[in-house]
CSV table of C-alpha atoms in Angstrom, one decimal:
chain,number,residue,atom,x,y,z
A,1327,MET,CA,-98.7,86.1,50.9
A,1328,GLY,CA,-95.3,84.8,50.9
A,1329,ALA,CA,-92.6,85.1,48.3
A,1330,LYS,CA,-93.4,81.6,47.2
A,1331,ASP,CA,-96.4,79.7,48.4
A,1332,GLY,CA,-95.1,76.2,48.2
A,1333,PRO,CA,-93.2,74.7,51.0
A,1334,GLY,CA,-89.6,75.5,50.8
A,1335,LYS,CA,-86.6,73.4,51.5
A,1336,HIS,CA,-85.6,73.2,55.1
A,1337,ASP,CA,-82.2,74.5,54.3
A,1338,ASP,CA,-83.3,77.6,52.5
A,1339,LEU,CA,-82.9,79.7,55.6
A,1340,THR,CA,-80.2,77.6,57.2
A,1341,SER,CA,-78.2,76.4,54.3
A,1342,SER,CA,-74.4,76.3,54.7
A,1343,GLU,CA,-73.6,77.6,51.2
A,1344,GLU,CA,-73.1,81.2,52.2
A,1345,GLN,CA,-69.7,82.7,52.8
A,1346,GLY,CA,-68.2,84.7,55.6
A,1347,ASP,CA,-70.4,83.9,58.5
A,1348,VAL,CA,-68.4,81.3,60.4
A,1349,PRO,CA,-69.5,81.5,64.0
A,1350,GLY,CA,-67.2,83.5,66.1
A,1351,GLN,CA,-64.8,84.5,63.4
A,1352,ASN,CA,-65.7,87.7,61.8
A,1353,GLY,CA,-68.8,88.9,63.4
A,1354,SER,CA,-68.4,90.9,66.6
A,1355,SER,CA,-65.6,93.3,65.7
A,1356,ASP,CA,-67.0,94.1,62.3
A,1357,ARG,CA,-70.4,94.7,63.6
A,1358,ALA,CA,-69.1,96.8,66.4
A,1359,LYS,CA,-67.4,99.0,63.9
A,1360,ALA,CA,-70.4,99.2,61.6
A,1361,ASP,CA,-72.7,100.0,64.4
A,1362,SER,CA,-70.6,102.7,66.0
A,1363,PRO,CA,-72.7,105.8,66.3
A,1364,THR,CA,-69.7,108.0,65.9
A,1365,ARG,CA,-68.6,106.3,62.7
A,1366,LEU,CA,-72.2,106.5,61.3
A,1367,THR,CA,-72.5,110.1,62.2
A,1368,GLN,CA,-69.1,110.9,60.6
A,1369,ARG,CA,-70.1,109.1,57.4
A,1370,LEU,CA,-73.5,110.7,57.2
A,1371,LYS,CA,-71.7,114.0,57.3
A,1372,ARG,CA,-69.8,113.1,54.2
A,1373,PHE,CA,-73.0,113.4,52.2
A,1374,PRO,CA,-73.4,116.9,50.6
A,1375,ASP,CA,-75.7,119.3,52.4
A,1376,GLY,CA,-79.2,118.7,51.1
A,1377,HIS,CA,-78.6,115.1,50.2
A,1378,PRO,CA,-81.5,112.9,51.5
A,1379,SER,CA,-79.1,111.1,53.8
A,1380,SER,CA,-77.2,114.1,54.9
A,1381,PRO,CA,-77.8,115.3,58.4
A,1382,ASN,CA,-77.8,118.9,57.1
A,1383,ASN,CA,-80.2,120.9,55.0
A,1384,GLU,CA,-79.1,122.6,51.8
A,1385,ASP,CA,-78.2,125.7,53.7
A,1386,GLY,CA,-76.0,123.7,56.0
A,1387,SER,CA,-78.4,123.9,59.0
A,1388,PRO,CA,-78.8,120.7,60.9
A,1389,ARG,CA,-81.9,118.6,60.1
A,1390,PRO,CA,-84.0,117.1,62.8
A,1391,PRO,CA,-83.7,113.3,62.9
A,1392,VAL,CA,-85.7,112.1,59.9
A,1393,GLY,CA,-87.8,109.1,60.5
A,1394,ASN,CA,-87.8,109.2,64.2
A,1395,LEU,CA,-91.2,107.7,64.4
A,1396,ARG,CA,-91.6,108.7,68.0
A,1397,ASP,CA,-92.5,112.0,66.6
A,1398,SER,CA,-95.4,110.7,64.8
A,1399,GLU,CA,-96.2,107.1,65.6
A,1400,SER,CA,-96.1,104.5,68.2
A,1401,ALA,CA,-92.6,103.3,68.8
A,1402,ALA,CA,-94.0,99.8,68.9
A,1403,GLU,CA,-91.4,97.2,68.4
A,1404,ASN,CA,-93.6,94.2,68.3
A,1405,ASP,CA,-97.0,94.2,66.8
A,1406,GLY,CA,-99.6,92.6,68.9
A,1407,ASP,CA,-98.8,93.9,72.4
A,1408,GLU,CA,-100.7,95.8,74.9
A,1409,PRO,CA,-99.6,99.2,76.1
A,1410,ASP,CA,-97.6,99.5,79.2
A,1411,PRO,CA,-97.2,103.0,80.5
A,1412,GLU,CA,-94.3,101.9,82.7
A,1413,SER,CA,-92.2,100.5,79.8
A,1414,ALA,CA,-89.0,102.2,78.9
A,1415,GLY,CA,-90.1,105.5,80.4
A,1416,ASP,CA,-92.3,106.1,77.4
A,1417,GLU,CA,-94.1,109.3,77.5
A,1418,PRO,CA,-97.6,109.4,76.1
A,1419,HIS,CA,-97.6,111.3,72.9
A,1420,PRO,CA,-100.7,112.6,71.2
A,1421,ALA,CA,-99.5,111.1,67.9
A,1422,ASP,CA,-98.6,107.7,69.3
A,1423,GLY,CA,-100.4,104.8,67.7
A,1424,ALA,CA,-103.2,102.9,69.4
A,1425,ALA,CA,-102.3,100.3,71.9
A,1426,ASP,CA,-102.0,96.8,70.7
A,1427,ARG,CA,-105.4,95.6,71.7
A,1428,ALA,CA,-108.3,95.0,69.5
A,1429,SER,CA,-109.9,97.7,71.6
A,1430,ARG,CA,-108.5,101.1,72.2
A,1431,PRO,CA,-108.1,100.8,75.9
A,1432,GLU,CA,-106.5,104.2,76.3
A,1433,ASN,CA,-109.7,105.7,75.1
A,1434,THR,CA,-111.6,104.3,77.9
A,1435,LYS,CA,-109.6,106.6,80.1
A,1436,GLY,CA,-109.9,109.6,77.7
A,1437,GLN,CA,-106.1,109.5,77.3
A,1438,PRO,CA,-104.1,109.9,74.1
A,1439,GLU,CA,-103.0,106.7,72.4
A,1440,GLN,CA,-100.2,105.0,74.3
A,1441,PRO,CA,-97.1,103.2,73.2
A,1442,GLU,CA,-97.2,99.5,73.7
A,1443,ASP,CA,-95.2,97.5,76.2
A,1444,ARG,CA,-92.6,96.4,73.8
A,1445,ALA,CA,-91.8,99.9,72.6
A,1446,GLU,CA,-88.3,100.6,71.8
A,1447,PRO,CA,-86.5,103.5,73.3
A,1448,ALA,CA,-86.4,106.5,71.0
A,1449,GLU,CA,-82.7,106.6,70.7
A,1450,ASP,CA,-82.8,103.0,69.6
A,1451,GLN,CA,-85.1,103.7,66.7
A,1452,PRO,CA,-83.8,102.6,63.4
A,1453,GLY,CA,-84.9,105.9,62.0
A,1454,HIS,CA,-82.8,107.8,64.5
A,1455,ALA,CA,-80.0,109.6,62.7
A,1456,GLU,CA,-77.2,107.9,64.6
A,1457,ASN,CA,-78.6,104.5,64.2
A,1458,ARG,CA,-79.1,104.5,60.4
A,1459,PRO,CA,-77.0,101.7,59.0
A,1460,GLU,CA,-74.6,102.6,56.3
A,1461,HIS,CA,-75.4,101.2,52.9
A,1462,ALA,CA,-72.9,100.5,50.2
A,1463,ASP,CA,-75.7,101.3,47.8
A,1464,ASP,CA,-78.0,103.8,49.5
A,1465,ARG,CA,-80.3,104.4,46.6
A,1466,GLY,CA,-83.1,102.3,47.9
A,1467,SER,CA,-82.8,103.8,51.3
A,1468,GLU,CA,-82.8,107.3,49.8
A,1469,GLY,CA,-86.1,106.6,48.2
A,1470,TRP,CA,-87.5,105.4,51.5
A,1471,ARG,CA,-86.1,108.4,53.4
A,1472,ALA,CA,-87.5,110.8,50.8
A,1473,ALA,CA,-90.9,109.2,51.1
A,1474,LEU,CA,-91.0,109.1,54.9
A,1475,PRO,CA,-92.2,112.7,55.6
A,1476,ARG,CA,-95.1,112.3,53.1
A,1477,LEU,CA,-96.0,108.9,54.6
A,1478,GLN,CA,-95.9,110.3,58.2
A,1479,ALA,CA,-98.0,113.2,57.1
A,1480,LEU,CA,-100.5,110.8,55.6
A,1481,TRP,CA,-100.9,109.1,58.9
A,1482,GLU,CA,-101.3,112.4,60.7
A,1483,ARG,CA,-104.1,113.3,58.3
A,1484,HIS,CA,-105.7,110.0,58.8
A,1485,LYS,CA,-105.8,110.4,62.5
A,1486,GLU,CA,-107.3,113.9,62.0
A,1487,ARG,CA,-109.9,112.4,59.7
A,1488,TRP,CA,-110.7,109.5,62.0
A,1489,PRO,CA,-110.1,110.5,65.6
A,1490,ALA,CA,-110.0,107.7,68.1
A,1491,GLU,CA,-113.4,107.2,69.5
A,1492,GLN,CA,-114.4,107.0,73.1
A,1493,ARG,CA,-115.4,103.6,74.4
A,1494,THR,CA,-117.7,102.4,77.1
A,1495,PRO,CA,-115.8,100.4,79.7
A,1496,VAL,CA,-116.3,96.7,79.5
A,1497,ASP,CA,-118.7,95.3,82.0
A,1498,ARG,CA,-117.0,92.5,84.0
A,1499,SER,CA,-119.5,92.5,86.9
A,1500,THR,CA,-121.0,89.1,85.9
A,1501,ASP,CA,-117.7,87.4,85.0
A,1502,GLU,CA,-116.8,84.4,87.1
A,1503,PRO,CA,-114.0,84.9,89.7
A,1504,GLY,CA,-110.6,84.2,88.2
A,1505,SER,CA,-111.7,84.8,84.7
A,1506,TRP,CA,-110.3,87.5,82.4
A,1507,ARG,CA,-112.0,89.8,80.0
A,1508,GLY,CA,-110.1,92.2,77.7
A,1509,ASP,CA,-111.2,95.7,76.8
A,1510,ALA,CA,-112.4,94.5,73.4
A,1511,GLY,CA,-114.6,91.8,75.1
A,1512,HIS,CA,-112.3,88.8,74.6
A,1513,TYR,CA,-113.0,86.4,77.4
A,1514,LEU,CA,-111.2,83.5,79.2
A,1515,ASN,CA,-113.0,81.6,81.8
A,1516,PHE,CA,-111.3,80.6,85.0
A,1517,GLU,CA,-109.7,77.5,83.7
A,1518,GLU,CA,-108.6,79.0,80.4
A,1519,ASN,CA,-107.2,82.0,82.2
A,1520,LEU,CA,-105.3,79.8,84.6
A,1521,VAL,CA,-103.8,77.7,81.8
A,1522,THR,CA,-102.9,80.8,79.9
A,1523,GLU,CA,-101.1,82.4,82.9
A,1524,HIS,CA,-99.1,79.2,83.5
A,1525,ALA,CA,-98.1,79.2,79.9
A,1526,LEU,CA,-97.0,82.7,80.1
A,1527,ASP,CA,-94.9,81.8,83.2
A,1528,ARG,CA,-93.2,79.1,81.2
A,1529,VAL,CA,-92.4,81.6,78.4
A,1530,HIS,CA,-90.9,84.0,81.0
A,1531,LYS,CA,-88.7,81.2,82.4
A,1532,ALA,CA,-87.5,80.3,78.9
A,1533,GLU,CA,-86.7,83.8,77.9
A,1534,PRO,CA,-83.2,84.3,79.5
A,1535,GLU,CA,-81.6,81.4,77.7
A,1536,VAL,CA,-83.2,82.2,74.4
A,1537,THR,CA,-82.1,85.8,74.7
A,1538,ARG,CA,-78.5,84.7,75.4
A,1539,THR,CA,-78.6,82.6,72.3
A,1540,MET,CA,-80.0,85.5,70.3
A,1541,LYS,CA,-77.3,87.8,71.5
A,1542,ALA,CA,-74.7,85.2,70.5
A,1543,VAL,CA,-76.3,85.1,67.0
A,1544,GLU,CA,-76.2,88.9,66.9
A,1545,SER,CA,-72.5,88.8,67.7
A,1546,ASP,CA,-71.6,86.1,65.2
A,1547,VAL,CA,-73.6,87.4,62.2
A,1548,PRO,CA,-72.0,90.4,60.5
A,1549,GLY,CA,-74.2,93.4,60.6
A,1550,ALA,CA,-77.0,91.8,62.6
A,1551,ARG,CA,-78.7,93.9,65.2
A,1552,LEU,CA,-81.3,92.8,67.7
A,1553,ALA,CA,-83.9,95.6,67.7
A,1554,GLY,CA,-86.1,96.1,70.8
A,1555,LEU,CA,-84.5,93.3,72.7
A,1556,ASP,CA,-85.8,94.6,76.0
A,1557,TYR,CA,-89.3,94.1,74.8
A,1558,CYS,CA,-89.1,90.5,73.5
A,1559,LEU,CA,-91.8,89.3,75.9
A,1560,LYS,CA,-95.5,89.8,74.9
A,1561,GLY,CA,-97.6,91.6,77.5
A,1562,GLU,CA,-100.0,89.5,79.6
A,1563,ASP,CA,-103.2,91.1,78.4
A,1564,ARG,CA,-102.2,90.9,74.7
A,1565,PHE,CA,-101.2,87.2,75.2
A,1566,LYS,CA,-104.6,86.5,76.7
A,1567,GLU,CA,-106.4,88.4,74.1
A,1568,LYS,CA,-104.7,86.4,71.4
A,1569,ILE,CA,-105.6,83.1,73.1
A,1570,ALA,CA,-109.2,84.2,73.6
A,1571,GLY,CA,-109.4,85.2,69.9
A,1572,SER,CA,-108.0,81.9,68.8
A,1573,LEU,CA,-110.3,79.9,71.0
A,1574,ALA,CA,-113.3,81.8,69.7
A,1575,LEU,CA,-112.5,80.8,66.1
A,1576,LYS,CA,-111.4,77.3,67.0
A,1577,PRO,CA,-113.7,76.2,69.8
A,1578,GLU,CA,-112.7,72.6,69.4
A,1579,ARG,CA,-109.1,73.3,70.4
A,1580,ALA,CA,-107.9,72.9,74.0
A,1581,VAL,CA,-106.6,76.0,75.6
A,1582,GLY,CA,-103.3,74.3,76.4
A,1583,LYS,CA,-102.6,73.6,72.8
A,1584,GLU,CA,-103.3,77.2,71.8
A,1585,THR,CA,-101.1,78.7,74.5
A,1586,ASP,CA,-98.2,76.5,73.5
A,1587,ALA,CA,-98.7,77.2,69.8
A,1588,ILE,CA,-98.3,81.0,70.0
A,1589,PRO,CA,-94.7,81.7,69.1
A,1590,ASP,CA,-94.6,85.4,69.4
A,1591,ALA,CA,-95.1,85.4,73.2
A,1592,LEU,CA,-91.3,85.5,72.9
A,1593,ARG,CA,-90.2,87.4,69.9
A,1594,TYR,CA,-86.9,88.8,68.6
A,1595,THR,CA,-86.3,91.2,65.7
A,1596,CYS,CA,-83.1,90.7,63.8
A,1597,GLN,CA,-82.3,93.7,61.7
A,1598,LEU,CA,-79.9,93.4,58.8
A,1599,SER,CA,-78.9,95.8,56.1
A,1600,THR,CA,-80.7,95.5,52.8
A,1601,GLU,CA,-77.4,94.5,51.1
A,1602,ASN,CA,-76.6,91.8,53.6
A,1603,TYR,CA,-80.1,90.7,54.3
A,1604,VAL,CA,-80.3,87.4,52.5
A,1605,ASP,CA,-76.9,86.2,53.6
A,1606,GLY,CA,-77.5,87.5,57.1
A,1607,CYS,CA,-80.9,85.7,57.4
A,1608,ARG,CA,-79.2,82.4,56.3
A,1609,ALA,CA,-76.3,82.9,58.6
A,1610,ALA,CA,-78.6,83.6,61.6
A,1611,GLY,CA,-80.6,80.6,60.7
A,1612,ARG,CA,-77.5,78.4,60.7
A,1613,GLN,CA,-76.4,79.9,64.0
A,1614,LEU,CA,-79.7,79.1,65.6
A,1615,GLN,CA,-79.5,75.5,64.3
A,1616,GLY,CA,-76.0,75.4,65.6
A,1617,HIS,CA,-77.4,76.1,69.1
A,1618,GLY,CA,-79.7,73.1,68.7
A,1619,TYR,CA,-82.8,75.1,67.8
A,1620,GLN,CA,-85.1,73.7,65.2
A,1621,LEU,CA,-86.8,75.7,62.4
A,1622,VAL,CA,-90.6,75.2,62.7
A,1623,VAL,CA,-91.9,77.8,60.2
A,1624,SER,CA,-90.3,80.4,57.9
A,1625,ARG,CA,-92.6,82.8,56.1
A,1626,ASN,CA,-91.2,85.1,53.5
A,1627,SER,CA,-93.5,88.1,53.1
A,1628,TRP,CA,-91.4,90.3,50.9
A,1629,GLU,CA,-93.9,90.0,48.1
A,1630,SER,CA,-96.8,90.9,50.3
A,1631,LEU,CA,-98.6,94.2,49.7
A,1632,ASP,CA,-99.3,94.7,53.5
A,1633,TYR,CA,-96.0,93.7,55.2
A,1634,LYS,CA,-92.4,93.0,54.3
A,1635,GLY,CA,-90.1,90.8,56.3
A,1636,ILE,CA,-89.4,87.2,57.1
A,1637,ASN,CA,-91.0,85.8,60.2
A,1638,THR,CA,-89.6,82.5,61.5
A,1639,ARG,CA,-90.5,80.2,64.4
A,1640,TRP,CA,-88.0,78.1,66.2
A,1641,ARG,CA,-88.2,75.4,68.8
A,1642,THR,CA,-85.6,75.3,71.6
A,1643,THR,CA,-84.1,72.1,72.8
A,1644,GLU,CA,-86.6,72.3,75.7
A,1645,GLY,CA,-89.5,72.5,73.2
A,1646,ARG,CA,-90.3,76.2,73.7
A,1647,VAL,CA,-91.4,77.9,70.5
A,1648,PHE,CA,-90.4,81.5,69.8
A,1649,GLU,CA,-90.3,83.9,66.9
A,1650,VAL,CA,-87.5,85.7,65.1
A,1651,GLN,CA,-88.4,88.4,62.6
A,1652,PHE,CA,-85.9,89.4,60.0
A,1653,HIS,CA,-86.1,93.0,58.9
A,1654,THR,CA,-84.1,95.6,57.0
A,1655,PRO,CA,-83.9,99.0,58.7
A,1656,GLU,CA,-86.5,100.2,56.3
A,1657,SER,CA,-88.9,97.3,56.7
A,1658,PHE,CA,-88.7,97.6,60.4
A,1659,GLU,CA,-89.3,101.3,60.3
A,1660,ALA,CA,-92.3,100.7,58.0
A,1661,LYS,CA,-93.6,98.3,60.5
A,1662,GLN,CA,-93.4,100.9,63.2
A,1663,LEU,CA,-94.9,103.6,61.0
A,1664,THR,CA,-97.9,101.4,60.2
A,1665,HIS,CA,-98.3,100.1,63.7
A,1666,GLY,CA,-101.1,102.5,64.6
A,1667,ALA,CA,-102.9,101.6,61.4
A,1668,TYR,CA,-102.5,97.9,62.2
A,1669,GLU,CA,-103.9,98.5,65.7
A,1670,ARG,CA,-107.0,100.2,64.3
A,1671,LEU,CA,-107.3,97.4,61.7
A,1672,ARG,CA,-107.4,94.9,64.5
A,1673,ASN,CA,-110.0,96.8,66.5
A,1674,PRO,CA,-113.4,95.2,66.1
A,1675,LEU,CA,-115.0,98.6,66.5
A,1676,THR,CA,-113.2,100.3,63.6
A,1677,ASP,CA,-115.6,101.5,60.9
A,1678,LYS,CA,-115.5,99.6,57.7
A,1679,SER,CA,-114.7,102.7,55.6
A,1680,GLU,CA,-111.8,103.5,57.9
A,1681,MET,CA,-110.6,99.9,57.5
A,1682,GLY,CA,-110.3,100.4,53.8
A,1683,GLU,CA,-108.3,103.6,54.3
A,1684,LEU,CA,-106.1,102.0,56.8
A,1685,ARG,CA,-105.2,99.2,54.5
A,1686,GLN,CA,-104.5,101.7,51.8
A,1687,PHE,CA,-102.2,103.6,54.0
A,1688,GLN,CA,-100.4,100.4,55.1
A,1689,ARG,CA,-99.9,99.4,51.5
A,1690,GLN,CA,-98.6,102.9,50.5
A,1691,VAL,CA,-96.0,102.6,53.2
A,1692,THR,CA,-95.1,99.0,52.4
A,1693,ALA,CA,-94.7,99.8,48.7
A,1694,GLN,CA,-91.8,102.2,49.5
A,1695,ILE,CA,-89.7,99.6,51.3
A,1696,PRO,CA,-86.5,98.7,49.3
A,1697,VAL,CA,-86.6,95.0,48.6
A,1698,PRO,CA,-83.3,93.2,49.1
A,1699,ASP,CA,-81.8,91.4,46.1
A,1700,LEU,CA,-82.5,87.7,45.8
A,1701,VAL,CA,-84.8,87.7,48.8
A,1702,SER,CA,-87.3,85.5,47.0
A,1703,ASP,CA,-84.6,82.8,47.1
A,1704,ILE,CA,-85.5,82.3,50.8
A,1705,ARG,CA,-88.5,80.2,50.5
A,1706,ASN,CA,-91.3,79.4,52.9
A,1707,PHE,CA,-90.9,76.5,55.1
A,1708,SER,CA,-93.3,74.6,57.4
A,1709,GLU,CA,-92.2,71.7,59.5
A,1710,LYS,CA,-95.7,70.5,59.2
A,1711,ASP,CA,-95.4,70.2,55.4
A,1712,GLY,CA,-92.0,68.7,55.6
B,234,MET,CA,-115.7,97.2,42.1
B,235,GLN,CA,-118.6,95.0,43.3
B,236,PRO,CA,-119.1,94.0,46.9
B,237,THR,CA,-117.3,90.8,47.5
B,238,THR,CA,-117.0,88.1,50.1
B,239,THR,CA,-113.8,86.1,50.4
B,240,TYR,CA,-113.7,83.1,52.6
B,241,TYR,CA,-110.6,81.6,54.3
B,242,ALA,CA,-110.1,78.3,55.9
B,243,LEU,CA,-108.2,78.5,59.2
B,244,ILE,CA,-105.5,75.9,59.3
B,245,ASP,CA,-103.4,75.0,62.4
B,246,ASP,CA,-101.1,72.2,63.1
B,247,GLU,CA,-104.0,69.7,63.5
B,248,SER,CA,-106.0,70.7,60.5
B,249,ALA,CA,-105.9,70.9,56.7
B,250,ARG,CA,-107.8,72.6,53.9
B,251,ASP,CA,-110.5,69.9,53.8
B,252,ARG,CA,-110.9,69.8,57.6
B,253,PRO,CA,-110.0,73.3,58.8
B,254,ALA,CA,-110.0,74.4,62.4
B,255,GLY,CA,-112.2,77.4,61.6
B,256,ILE,CA,-113.4,79.7,59.0
B,257,VAL,CA,-113.3,83.5,58.5
B,258,ARG,CA,-114.4,85.8,55.8
B,259,ARG,CA,-113.8,89.3,54.5
B,260,LEU,CA,-116.8,91.4,53.4
B,261,GLU,CA,-115.6,94.2,51.1
B,262,ASP,CA,-117.7,97.1,49.8
B,263,ALA,CA,-117.5,98.6,46.4
B,264,ASP,CA,-115.6,101.6,47.9
B,265,GLY,CA,-112.9,99.4,49.4
B,266,GLY,CA,-114.2,99.4,53.0
B,267,PHE,CA,-114.3,96.0,54.6
B,268,VAL,CA,-115.0,94.0,57.7
B,269,ASP,CA,-113.6,90.7,58.7
B,270,GLU,CA,-115.7,88.1,60.5
B,271,GLY,CA,-115.2,84.6,61.9
B,272,LEU,CA,-117.6,81.8,62.6
B,273,HIS,CA,-118.0,81.1,66.4
B,274,ARG,CA,-119.5,78.2,68.2
B,275,ASP,CA,-122.8,80.0,68.5
B,276,LEU,CA,-122.8,79.7,64.6
B,277,GLY,CA,-122.8,83.4,64.4
B,278,TRP,CA,-120.4,85.6,62.5
B,279,HIS,CA,-118.4,87.9,64.7
B,280,ARG,CA,-115.7,90.5,63.9
B,281,THR,CA,-112.2,89.1,64.0
B,282,SER,CA,-108.7,90.4,63.5
B,283,ALA,CA,-107.5,87.0,62.2
B,284,ILE,CA,-107.2,88.1,58.5
B,285,VAL,CA,-105.5,91.4,59.3
B,286,GLU,CA,-103.0,89.5,61.6
B,287,TRP,CA,-102.4,86.9,58.9
B,288,GLU,CA,-101.7,89.6,56.3
B,289,ARG,CA,-99.1,91.1,58.6
B,290,ALA,CA,-97.6,87.7,59.3
B,291,GLU,CA,-98.7,88.0,62.9
B,292,SER,CA,-101.0,84.9,62.8
B,293,THR,CA,-100.0,81.6,64.4
B,294,ASP,CA,-102.3,79.8,62.0
B,295,ASP,CA,-102.5,79.9,58.3
B,296,LEU,CA,-105.4,81.1,56.2
B,297,ILE,CA,-106.2,79.5,52.8
B,298,GLU,CA,-108.7,81.1,50.5
B,299,VAL,CA,-111.5,78.8,49.6
B,300,THR,CA,-114.4,79.1,47.2
B,301,GLU,CA,-117.9,80.0,48.4
B,302,ASP,CA,-119.0,76.4,47.7
B,303,GLU,CA,-116.1,75.1,49.8
B,304,ALA,CA,-116.9,77.6,52.5
B,305,ASN,CA,-120.5,76.5,52.6
B,306,GLN,CA,-119.4,72.9,53.0
B,307,ILE,CA,-117.1,73.8,55.9
B,308,ILE,CA,-119.8,75.9,57.5
B,309,GLU,CA,-122.3,73.0,57.3
B,310,ARG,CA,-119.8,70.7,58.9
B,311,PHE,CA,-119.3,73.1,61.8
B,312,ARG,CA,-123.1,73.6,62.0
B,313,ALA,CA,-123.6,69.8,62.3
B,314,ARG,CA,-120.9,69.5,65.0
B,315,TRP,CA,-121.4,72.7,67.0
B,316,GLY,CA,-125.2,72.8,66.5
B,317,ALA,CA,-125.3,69.3,68.1
B,318,GLY,CA,-123.4,70.7,71.1
B,319,ASP,CA,-120.1,68.9,70.4
């Protein structure tokens, strides 16, 4: 899966060898300049009409925002979360991906697929024209942009070929009071449900401080951008579903251990340009260490066929584990484009033939993501392995 | 492509390859279609999203591919423990 399977050095993500990322010195102002929508728009206009990165067609007419995945896919920021119709004012869209449950709960209501609860606002999408980061060498990004319409069309065709099925509502009539059952049938008894809710409460209490730290990291690491920050907390149903699924596979584990082990109940996405990705990951890692946080796991998936990015887990000084995903704009966009496919892959009712096609689609998208130079230098790390 | 079954040992903080916390498998058809299953306490195989989540780096636990012989040994150990009602 990872770039390298063996345990990496602890300092691979947090080494102090990199240049130009001294906390508080050169981050905020540069980043503010780089992220200025006005500047980005101006620079995009410098491309000749018809250029893949130009906002204009060859005839000079304005293009619609390319890669605004809201037009064709769930705007999901974090995989693995349930839908929340109240989040971010999201409007249901017929083309939105399935909700992040193993089931497709929206279909129990006969509704179109809904965006999930950590969905990022449309204007904040990395594919949105004004949010496209500027690349010194835009060739990789050009290839991605050129491939996007075809990939989006592939997904549309898939949904036409495999329309979301209707589901019978789950029968909860015989469940014990205080228990929980998800739409895919995942079940927590009263005690398990109570422990899980308490764990989620602790995550919510820890969130403000971790978010402050992540914002500080964003300010201090040149080019870093926290994507979907408003949706860093995992939804309650999705959290419970994950716990129930884990307990089903590991029945000898105590529910309390499982609830404390899930890092992505609190998740942040740090987006860095492809050119600055490796240095930015390391700088962010050092920043987190500087705040007293401890690296628990770092998993480099840039060689994976199914997903590209680096997912890390950290432990706060209070012992709370959370996740930070490092993405380029393209890998983040790919994650969003494939979110609906991922949801269907997770669905226990998905037909096995469709499973194969979903995997194929996911891999087609992933194969188009430009890979940052030297990214394999960031090795996997597990605290457990030392 | 022949139909295949690939087994994975489920490894968490308290387990290792030779004493995994659970076991999952992927049953893949010749045409590329597949289903993923995990062994539950009832000793039955049930659909699971664990492999898909792991492939997308969404899994808390690690999966390590094991041979069919290793898988059978793991399954037998769970059968002995869970079948005895532990």
